[in-house]
Short mmCIF file of C-alpha atoms in Angstrom, two decimals:
data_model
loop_
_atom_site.label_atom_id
_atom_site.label_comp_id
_atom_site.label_asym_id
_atom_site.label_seq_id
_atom_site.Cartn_x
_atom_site.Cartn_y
_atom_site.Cartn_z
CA UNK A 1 73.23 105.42 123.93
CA UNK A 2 73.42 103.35 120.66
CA UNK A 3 74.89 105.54 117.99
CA UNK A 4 76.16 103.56 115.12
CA UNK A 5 73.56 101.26 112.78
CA UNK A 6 74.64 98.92 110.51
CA UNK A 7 71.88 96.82 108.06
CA UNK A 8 72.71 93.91 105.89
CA UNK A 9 69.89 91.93 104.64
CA UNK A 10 67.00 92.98 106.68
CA UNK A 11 69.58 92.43 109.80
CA UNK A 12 70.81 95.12 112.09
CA UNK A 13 74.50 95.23 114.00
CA UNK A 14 74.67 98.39 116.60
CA UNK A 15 77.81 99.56 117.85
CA UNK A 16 77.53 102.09 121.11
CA UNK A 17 80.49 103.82 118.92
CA UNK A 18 81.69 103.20 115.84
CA UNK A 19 84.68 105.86 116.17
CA UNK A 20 87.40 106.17 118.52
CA UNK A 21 90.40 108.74 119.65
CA UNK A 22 93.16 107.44 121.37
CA UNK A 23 93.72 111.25 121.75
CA UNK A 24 97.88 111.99 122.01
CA UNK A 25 99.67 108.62 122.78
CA UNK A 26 103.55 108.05 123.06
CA UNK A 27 105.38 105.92 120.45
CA UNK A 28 107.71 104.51 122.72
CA UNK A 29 104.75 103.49 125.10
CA UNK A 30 103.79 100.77 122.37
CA UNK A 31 100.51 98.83 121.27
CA UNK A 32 96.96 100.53 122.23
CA UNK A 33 93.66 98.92 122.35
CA UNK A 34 90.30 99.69 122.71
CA UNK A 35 87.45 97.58 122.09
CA UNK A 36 84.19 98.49 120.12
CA UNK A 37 81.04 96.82 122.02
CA UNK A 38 77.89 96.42 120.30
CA UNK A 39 74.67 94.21 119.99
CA UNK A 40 72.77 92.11 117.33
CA UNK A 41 69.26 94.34 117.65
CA UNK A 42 67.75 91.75 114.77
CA UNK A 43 65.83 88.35 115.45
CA UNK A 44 68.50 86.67 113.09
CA UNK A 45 72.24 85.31 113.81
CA UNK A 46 74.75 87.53 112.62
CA UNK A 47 78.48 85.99 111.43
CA UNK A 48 81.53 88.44 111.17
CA UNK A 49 83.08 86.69 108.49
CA UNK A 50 86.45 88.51 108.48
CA UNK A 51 87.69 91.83 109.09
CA UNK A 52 90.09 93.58 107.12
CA UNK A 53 92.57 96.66 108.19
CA UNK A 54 93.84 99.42 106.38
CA UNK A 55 97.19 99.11 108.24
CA UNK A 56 99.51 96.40 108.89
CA UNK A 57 99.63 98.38 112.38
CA UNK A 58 96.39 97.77 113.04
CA UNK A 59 95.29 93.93 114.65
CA UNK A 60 91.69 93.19 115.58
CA UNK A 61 90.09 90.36 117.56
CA UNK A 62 86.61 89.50 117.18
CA UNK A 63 83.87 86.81 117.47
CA UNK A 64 83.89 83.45 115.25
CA UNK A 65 80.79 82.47 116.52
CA UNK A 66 77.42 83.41 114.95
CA UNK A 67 75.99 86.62 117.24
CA UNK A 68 72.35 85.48 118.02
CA UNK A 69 69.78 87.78 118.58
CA UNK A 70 69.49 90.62 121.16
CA UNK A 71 73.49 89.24 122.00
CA UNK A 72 75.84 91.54 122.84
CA UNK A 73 79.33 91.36 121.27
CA UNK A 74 83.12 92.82 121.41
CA UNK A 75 86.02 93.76 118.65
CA UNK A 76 88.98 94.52 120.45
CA UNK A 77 91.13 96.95 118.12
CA UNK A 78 95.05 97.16 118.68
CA UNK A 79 97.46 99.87 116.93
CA UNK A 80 100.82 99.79 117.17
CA UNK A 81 102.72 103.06 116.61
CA UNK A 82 105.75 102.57 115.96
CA UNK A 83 107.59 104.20 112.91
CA UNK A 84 104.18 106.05 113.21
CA UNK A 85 104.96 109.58 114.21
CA UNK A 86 102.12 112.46 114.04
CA UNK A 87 97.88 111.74 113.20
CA UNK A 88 96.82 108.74 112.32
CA UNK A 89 93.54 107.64 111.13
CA UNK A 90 92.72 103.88 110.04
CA UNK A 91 89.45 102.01 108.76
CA UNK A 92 88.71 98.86 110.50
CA UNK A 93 86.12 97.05 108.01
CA UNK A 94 83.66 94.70 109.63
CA UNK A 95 82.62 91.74 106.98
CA UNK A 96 78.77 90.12 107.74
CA UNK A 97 77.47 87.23 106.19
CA UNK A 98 80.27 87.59 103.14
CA UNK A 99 79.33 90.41 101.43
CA UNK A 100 77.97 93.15 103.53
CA UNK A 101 80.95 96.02 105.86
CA UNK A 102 80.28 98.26 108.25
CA UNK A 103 83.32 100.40 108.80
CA UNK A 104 84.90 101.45 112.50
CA UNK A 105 87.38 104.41 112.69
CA UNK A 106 90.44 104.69 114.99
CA UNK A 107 92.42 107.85 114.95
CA UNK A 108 95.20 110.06 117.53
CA UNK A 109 98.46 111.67 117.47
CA UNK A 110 101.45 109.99 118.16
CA UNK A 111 104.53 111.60 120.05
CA UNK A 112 107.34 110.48 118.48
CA UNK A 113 110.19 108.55 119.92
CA UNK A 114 113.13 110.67 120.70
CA UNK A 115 115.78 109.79 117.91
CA UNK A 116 119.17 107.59 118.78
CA UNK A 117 122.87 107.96 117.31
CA UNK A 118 121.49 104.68 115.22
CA UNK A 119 118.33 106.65 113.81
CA UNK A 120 120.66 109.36 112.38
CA UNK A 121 123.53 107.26 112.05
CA UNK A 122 122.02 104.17 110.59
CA UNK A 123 125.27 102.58 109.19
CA UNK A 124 128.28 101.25 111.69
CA UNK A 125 131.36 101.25 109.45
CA UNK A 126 134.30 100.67 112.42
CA UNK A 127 135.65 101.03 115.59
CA UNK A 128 132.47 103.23 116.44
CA UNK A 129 132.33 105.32 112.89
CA UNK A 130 128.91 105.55 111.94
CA UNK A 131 127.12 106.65 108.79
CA UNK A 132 124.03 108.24 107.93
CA UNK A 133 124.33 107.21 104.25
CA UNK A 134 125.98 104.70 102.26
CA UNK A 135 124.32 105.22 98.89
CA UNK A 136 124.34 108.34 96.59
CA UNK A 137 122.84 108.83 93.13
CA UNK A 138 124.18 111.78 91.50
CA UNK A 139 121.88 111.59 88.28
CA UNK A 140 123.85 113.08 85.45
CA UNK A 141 126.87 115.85 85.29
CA UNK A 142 128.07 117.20 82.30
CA UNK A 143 131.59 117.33 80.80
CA UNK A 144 133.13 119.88 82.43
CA UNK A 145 130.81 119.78 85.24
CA UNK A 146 131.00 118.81 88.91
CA UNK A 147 128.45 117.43 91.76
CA UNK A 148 128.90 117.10 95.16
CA UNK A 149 127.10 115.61 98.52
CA UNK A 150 127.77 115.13 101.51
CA UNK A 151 127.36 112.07 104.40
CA UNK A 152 127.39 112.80 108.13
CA UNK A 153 129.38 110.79 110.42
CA UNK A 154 129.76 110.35 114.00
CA UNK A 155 132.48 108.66 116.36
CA UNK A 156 130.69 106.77 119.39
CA UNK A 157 133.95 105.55 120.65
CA UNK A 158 136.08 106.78 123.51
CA UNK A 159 139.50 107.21 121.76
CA UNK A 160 140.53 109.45 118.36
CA UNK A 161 139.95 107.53 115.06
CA UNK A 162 142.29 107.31 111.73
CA UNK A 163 140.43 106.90 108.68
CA UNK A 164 141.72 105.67 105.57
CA UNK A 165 139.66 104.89 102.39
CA UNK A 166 139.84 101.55 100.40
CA UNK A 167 137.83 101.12 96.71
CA UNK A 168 136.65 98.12 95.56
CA UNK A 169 135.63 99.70 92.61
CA UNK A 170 137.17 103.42 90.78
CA UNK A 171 135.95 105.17 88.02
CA UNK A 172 139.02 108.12 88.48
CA UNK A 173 136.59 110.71 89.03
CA UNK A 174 135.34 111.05 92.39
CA UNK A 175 136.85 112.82 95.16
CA UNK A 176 136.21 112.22 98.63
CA UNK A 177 137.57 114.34 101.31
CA UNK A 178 138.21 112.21 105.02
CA UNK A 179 139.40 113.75 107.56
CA UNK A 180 142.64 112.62 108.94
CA UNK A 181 141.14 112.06 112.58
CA UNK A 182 138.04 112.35 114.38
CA UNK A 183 138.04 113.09 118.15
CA UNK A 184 135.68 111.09 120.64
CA UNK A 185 131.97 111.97 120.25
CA UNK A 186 132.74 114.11 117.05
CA UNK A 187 130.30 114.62 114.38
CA UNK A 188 131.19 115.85 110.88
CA UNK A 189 130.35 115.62 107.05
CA UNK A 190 132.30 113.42 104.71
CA UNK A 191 132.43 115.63 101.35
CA UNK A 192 131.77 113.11 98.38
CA UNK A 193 132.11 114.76 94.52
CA UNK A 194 132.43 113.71 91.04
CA UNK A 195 134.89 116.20 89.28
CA UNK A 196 134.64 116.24 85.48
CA UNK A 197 136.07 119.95 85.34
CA UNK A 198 138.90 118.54 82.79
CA UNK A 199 136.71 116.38 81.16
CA UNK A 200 134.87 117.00 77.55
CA UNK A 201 134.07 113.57 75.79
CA UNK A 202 133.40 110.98 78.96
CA UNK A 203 130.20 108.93 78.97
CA UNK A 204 128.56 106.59 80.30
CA UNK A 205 127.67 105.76 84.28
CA UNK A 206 130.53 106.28 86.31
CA UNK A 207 130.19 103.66 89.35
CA UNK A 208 132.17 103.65 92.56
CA UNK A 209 132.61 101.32 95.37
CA UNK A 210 134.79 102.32 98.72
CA UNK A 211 135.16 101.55 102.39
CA UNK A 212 136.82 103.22 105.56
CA UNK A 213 139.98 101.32 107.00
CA UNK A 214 140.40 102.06 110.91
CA UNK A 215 144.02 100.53 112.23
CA UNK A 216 143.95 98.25 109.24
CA UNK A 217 140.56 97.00 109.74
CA UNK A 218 138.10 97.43 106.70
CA UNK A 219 134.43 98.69 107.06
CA UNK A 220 131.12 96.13 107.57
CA UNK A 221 129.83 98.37 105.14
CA UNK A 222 130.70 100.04 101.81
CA UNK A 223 129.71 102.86 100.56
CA UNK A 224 128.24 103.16 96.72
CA UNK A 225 127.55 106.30 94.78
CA UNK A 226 126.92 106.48 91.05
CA UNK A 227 126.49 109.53 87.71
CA UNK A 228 125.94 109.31 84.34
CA UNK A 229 128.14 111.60 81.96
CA UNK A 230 126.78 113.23 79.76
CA UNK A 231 127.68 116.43 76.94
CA UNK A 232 128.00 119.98 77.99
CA UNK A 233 125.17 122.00 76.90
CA UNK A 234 126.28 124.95 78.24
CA UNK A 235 126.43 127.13 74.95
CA UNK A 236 123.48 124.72 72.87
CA UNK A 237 121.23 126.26 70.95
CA UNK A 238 118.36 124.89 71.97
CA UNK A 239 116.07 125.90 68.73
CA UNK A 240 118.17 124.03 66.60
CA UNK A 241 119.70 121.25 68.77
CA UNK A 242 119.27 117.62 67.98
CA UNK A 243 115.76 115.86 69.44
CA UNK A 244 116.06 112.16 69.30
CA UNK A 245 112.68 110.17 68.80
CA UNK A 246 112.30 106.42 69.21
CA UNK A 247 109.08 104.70 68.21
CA UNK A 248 108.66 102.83 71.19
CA UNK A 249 110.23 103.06 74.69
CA UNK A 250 108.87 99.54 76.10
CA UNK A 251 107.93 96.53 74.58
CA UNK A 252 106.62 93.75 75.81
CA UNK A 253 107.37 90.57 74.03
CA UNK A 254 104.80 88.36 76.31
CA UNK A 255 104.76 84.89 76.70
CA UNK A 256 107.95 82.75 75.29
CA UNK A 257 109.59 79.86 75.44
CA UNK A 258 112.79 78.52 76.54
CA UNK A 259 114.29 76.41 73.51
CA UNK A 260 115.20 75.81 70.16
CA UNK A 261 118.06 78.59 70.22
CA UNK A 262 115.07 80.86 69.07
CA UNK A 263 116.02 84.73 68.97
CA UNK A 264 112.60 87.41 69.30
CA UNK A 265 113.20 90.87 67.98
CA UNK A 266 111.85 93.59 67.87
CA UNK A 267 112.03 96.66 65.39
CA UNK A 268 112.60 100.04 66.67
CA UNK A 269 113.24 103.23 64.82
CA UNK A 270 115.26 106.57 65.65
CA UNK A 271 114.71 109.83 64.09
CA UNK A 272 116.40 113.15 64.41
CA UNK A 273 113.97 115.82 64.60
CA UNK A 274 115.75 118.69 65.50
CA UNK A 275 118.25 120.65 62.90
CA UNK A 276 121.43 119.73 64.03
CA UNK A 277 123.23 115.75 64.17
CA UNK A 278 121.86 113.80 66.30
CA UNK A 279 125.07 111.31 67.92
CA UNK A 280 125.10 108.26 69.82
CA UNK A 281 126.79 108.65 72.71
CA UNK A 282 127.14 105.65 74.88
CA UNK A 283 125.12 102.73 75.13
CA UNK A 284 124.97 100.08 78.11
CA UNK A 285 124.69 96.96 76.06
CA UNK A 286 124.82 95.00 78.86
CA UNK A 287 122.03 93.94 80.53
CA UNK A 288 121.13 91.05 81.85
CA UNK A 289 118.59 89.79 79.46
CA UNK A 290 118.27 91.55 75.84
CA UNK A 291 120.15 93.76 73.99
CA UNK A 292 119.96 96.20 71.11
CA UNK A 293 122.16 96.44 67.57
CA UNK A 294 122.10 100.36 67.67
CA UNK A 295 126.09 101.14 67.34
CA UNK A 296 127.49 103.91 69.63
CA UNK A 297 128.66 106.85 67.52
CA UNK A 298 125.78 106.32 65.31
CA UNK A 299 125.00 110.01 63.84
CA UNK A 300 121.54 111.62 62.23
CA UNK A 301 121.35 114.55 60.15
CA UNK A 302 117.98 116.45 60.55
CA UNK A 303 114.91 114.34 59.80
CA UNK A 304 117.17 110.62 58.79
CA UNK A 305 116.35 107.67 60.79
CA UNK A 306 117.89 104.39 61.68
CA UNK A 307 116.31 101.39 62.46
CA UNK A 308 117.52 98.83 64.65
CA UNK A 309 116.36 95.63 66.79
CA UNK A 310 115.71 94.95 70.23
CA UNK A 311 116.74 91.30 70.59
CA UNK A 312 116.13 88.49 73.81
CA UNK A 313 117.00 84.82 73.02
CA UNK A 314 115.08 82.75 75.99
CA UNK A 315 117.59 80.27 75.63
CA UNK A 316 120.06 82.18 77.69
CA UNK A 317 117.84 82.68 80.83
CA UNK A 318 115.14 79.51 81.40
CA UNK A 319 112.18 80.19 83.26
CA UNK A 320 112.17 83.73 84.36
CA UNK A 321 110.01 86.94 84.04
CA UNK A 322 112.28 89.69 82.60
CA UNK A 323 111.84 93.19 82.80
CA UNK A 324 115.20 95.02 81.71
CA UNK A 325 116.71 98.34 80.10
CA UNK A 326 119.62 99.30 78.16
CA UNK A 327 120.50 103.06 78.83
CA UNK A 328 121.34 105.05 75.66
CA UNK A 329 123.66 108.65 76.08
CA UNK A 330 122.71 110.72 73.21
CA UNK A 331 123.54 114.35 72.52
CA UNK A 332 119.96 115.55 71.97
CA UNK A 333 119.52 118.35 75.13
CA UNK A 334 116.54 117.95 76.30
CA UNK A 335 116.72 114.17 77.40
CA UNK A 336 120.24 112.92 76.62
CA UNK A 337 119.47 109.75 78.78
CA UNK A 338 117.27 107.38 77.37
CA UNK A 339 116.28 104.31 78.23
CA UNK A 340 114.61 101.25 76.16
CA UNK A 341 112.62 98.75 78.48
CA UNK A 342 111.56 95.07 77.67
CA UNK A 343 109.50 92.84 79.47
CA UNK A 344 108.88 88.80 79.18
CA UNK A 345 107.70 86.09 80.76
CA UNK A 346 109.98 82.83 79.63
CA UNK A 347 108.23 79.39 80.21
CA UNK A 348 110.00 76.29 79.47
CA UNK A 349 107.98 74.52 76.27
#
C-alpha cells in the first residue's frame, strides 16, 4: 500500500514508505542499506535534482534521469555506524525540479563496538607504554593553591618497563609522580599536579612540556599540560574588592591593508569599580598579531580609569585574517583573567 505523498507543482512522487528502522544493528558489522521504492503517480516527468543528508554517515544513490509518468523508481540509502554508538535518526531530503523536498527518515540503535587497549589508551609513548591523555588544562590555581589530574597508562609489552621523564619545556611547578616500573599488562594512573603551596606573587600561564624515556629511548609523543596563576582570594572581601571594567572586549578592525608601515589602534578604557585598588597583574603581550600599551603593575583606586590602545601594524603579517588575544591577570575576584580579542582581515593594497 502507498503511504507516503509528496506534491510539487501540481506533480505527485509516492513512496510505499517514506520511514525506515534498521531496528538494533552492530557497529562492527559496518554499512547498512535499504532502499526506498516509489512511483511518479503524475502525467508529468519528475527530476530528483539532488539529495542532501543530514549526516556525513549517511550516502544515497538515486536516479539522474527524469522519472516519467506512472514509472517506478529506487533511492538506495546507506548508513555507516561507526563512531555511532546508541539511536540514531537522520533526514534524507529528496530535491524535485530545484526547489521542491520531500523528506525520508532512517533511524535504529547501534551496538557499540567493544572498546580496544587503543580506544582507552589512545597515545603509544614506548616500548608498549600507552596513554589515555597527553593534554591537560588546569584553568587557573591560586597562590598558595594546588591542582592535580591524573592520566591512565597501560604496558602492552611482555617484559617490566623503566620510566624516566624528560622536559622540553619547565615552568618549576609541576610535579609528576612515575612509577619506577610497571609490570607486563599493568595498568595505573600517572599523578600530574601544579604545586603553588609556597607561592604568593606568581602569574601568568605556567606551560609545561615532558616525555617518558624507556632504556634511553624518548617518547613519539609528549605530553602538554598548562595553568594560569592567579592571586589568592581566600580571605577577599568580596563587597569591597576591586571589579575591573573594560569598554570593549573585541574589536574588530575590518578590512586593512598591508603597507606603508601604517599602525591601526584602537582606544580602550579600564575602570575600577569596586572600593579597593584595582592591580595589573600580568599581561601576555605576546601574541602573534597586535598588542596592547596597558603596563603590568598598573593600579586603580576606586572609580579612576586608564586608557590605553590596542595596536596591529599590517605590515608585520601580509595577507592574513587575524583573530588574536592578549590575556590580562588582574586582581579583581570575580574574573581575574581577562582577555582582549581583535579580529582583521589584511589585504595587500
Amino acid at each position: 500500500m502507498l503511504l507516503s505523498v509528496f506534491s510539487t507543482w501540481g506533480q505527485e512522487l509516492t513512496f510505499d514508505h517514506s520511514e525506515w528502522d534498521f531496528g538494533t544493528i552492530k557497529e562492527v558489522d559496518g554499512v547498512v542499506s535499504h532502499t526506498f521504492s516509489g512511483v511518479n503517480a503524475t502525467d508529468k516527468p519528475i527530476v530528483i535534482t539532488r539529495i542532501s543528508t543530514s549526516c556525513g554517515c549517511t550516502s544515497t544513490d538515486h536516479p539522474t534521469k527524469p522519472i516519467a509518468p506512472d514509472e517506478r523508481f529506487e533511492i538506495e540509502v546507506s548508513f555507516d555506524p561507526a563512531g555511532r554508538p546508541d539511536d540514531f535518526s537522520k533526514s534524507i531530503n529528496v530535491i524535485l525540479n530545484g526547489d521542491r523536498r520531500q523528506t525520508l527518515i532512517i533511524k535504529g540503535v547501534v551496538t557499540p563496538r567493544p572498546r580496544t587497549v587503543e580506544d582507552d589508551f589512545p597515545y603509544y609513548m614506548i616500548e608498549g607504554l600507552r596513554l589515555s591523555r597527553n593534554s591537560f588544562g588546569f584553568g587557573t590555581i591560586q597562590n598558595g593553591g594546588m591542582q592535580s589530574t591524573v592520566v591512565e597508562y597501560v604496558n602492552t609489552s611482555q617484559r617490566t618497563l623503566h620510566p624516566k621523564l624528560y622536559f622540553e619545556k619547565q615552568s618549576g611547578l609541576l610535579k609528576v609522580e612515575l612509577p619506577q616500573s610497571i609490570a607486563p599488562n599493568e595498568r595505573g594512573q600517572i599523578n600530574i599536579m601544579y604545586d603553588l603551596t609556597k607561592l604568593r606573587a606568581k602569574y601568568g600561564r605556567l606551560i609545561d612540556k615532558f616525555g617518558i624515556e624507556i632504556g634511553g629511548k624518548r617518547s613519539h609523543h609528549t605530553i602538554y599540560t598548562a595553568a594560569i596563576a592567579i592571586d589568592n582570594f581566600d580571605e577577599i572581601d568580596y563587597d569591597t574588592a576591586p571589579v575591573a571594567s573594560f569598554s570593549c572586549r573585541t574589536h574588530d578592525f575590518g578590512t586593512l591593508f598591508f603597507g606603508g608601515q601604517k599602525v591601526y589602534r584602537h582606544r580602550v578604557t579600564l575602570t575600577n569599580k569596586g572600593d579597593d585598588p584595582l592591580i595589573i597583574r600580568w599581561i601576555e603581550n605576546k601574541p602573534q598579531h597586535f598588542f596592547i600599551t596597558l603596563p603590568v603593575g598598573t593600579r586603580l583606586e576606586k572609580e579612576e580609569s586608564v586608557t590605553f590602545d590596542m595596536v596591529l601594524q599590517p605590515d608585520k603579517y601580509g595577507s592574513a585574517e587575524i583573530n588574536d588575544a592578549v590575556s590580562i591577570i588582574t586582581n579583581d575576584p570575580i574574573r581575574p583573567y581577562f582577555q582582549l580579542k581583535a579580529r582583521a582581515k589584511i589585504k595587500m593594497e
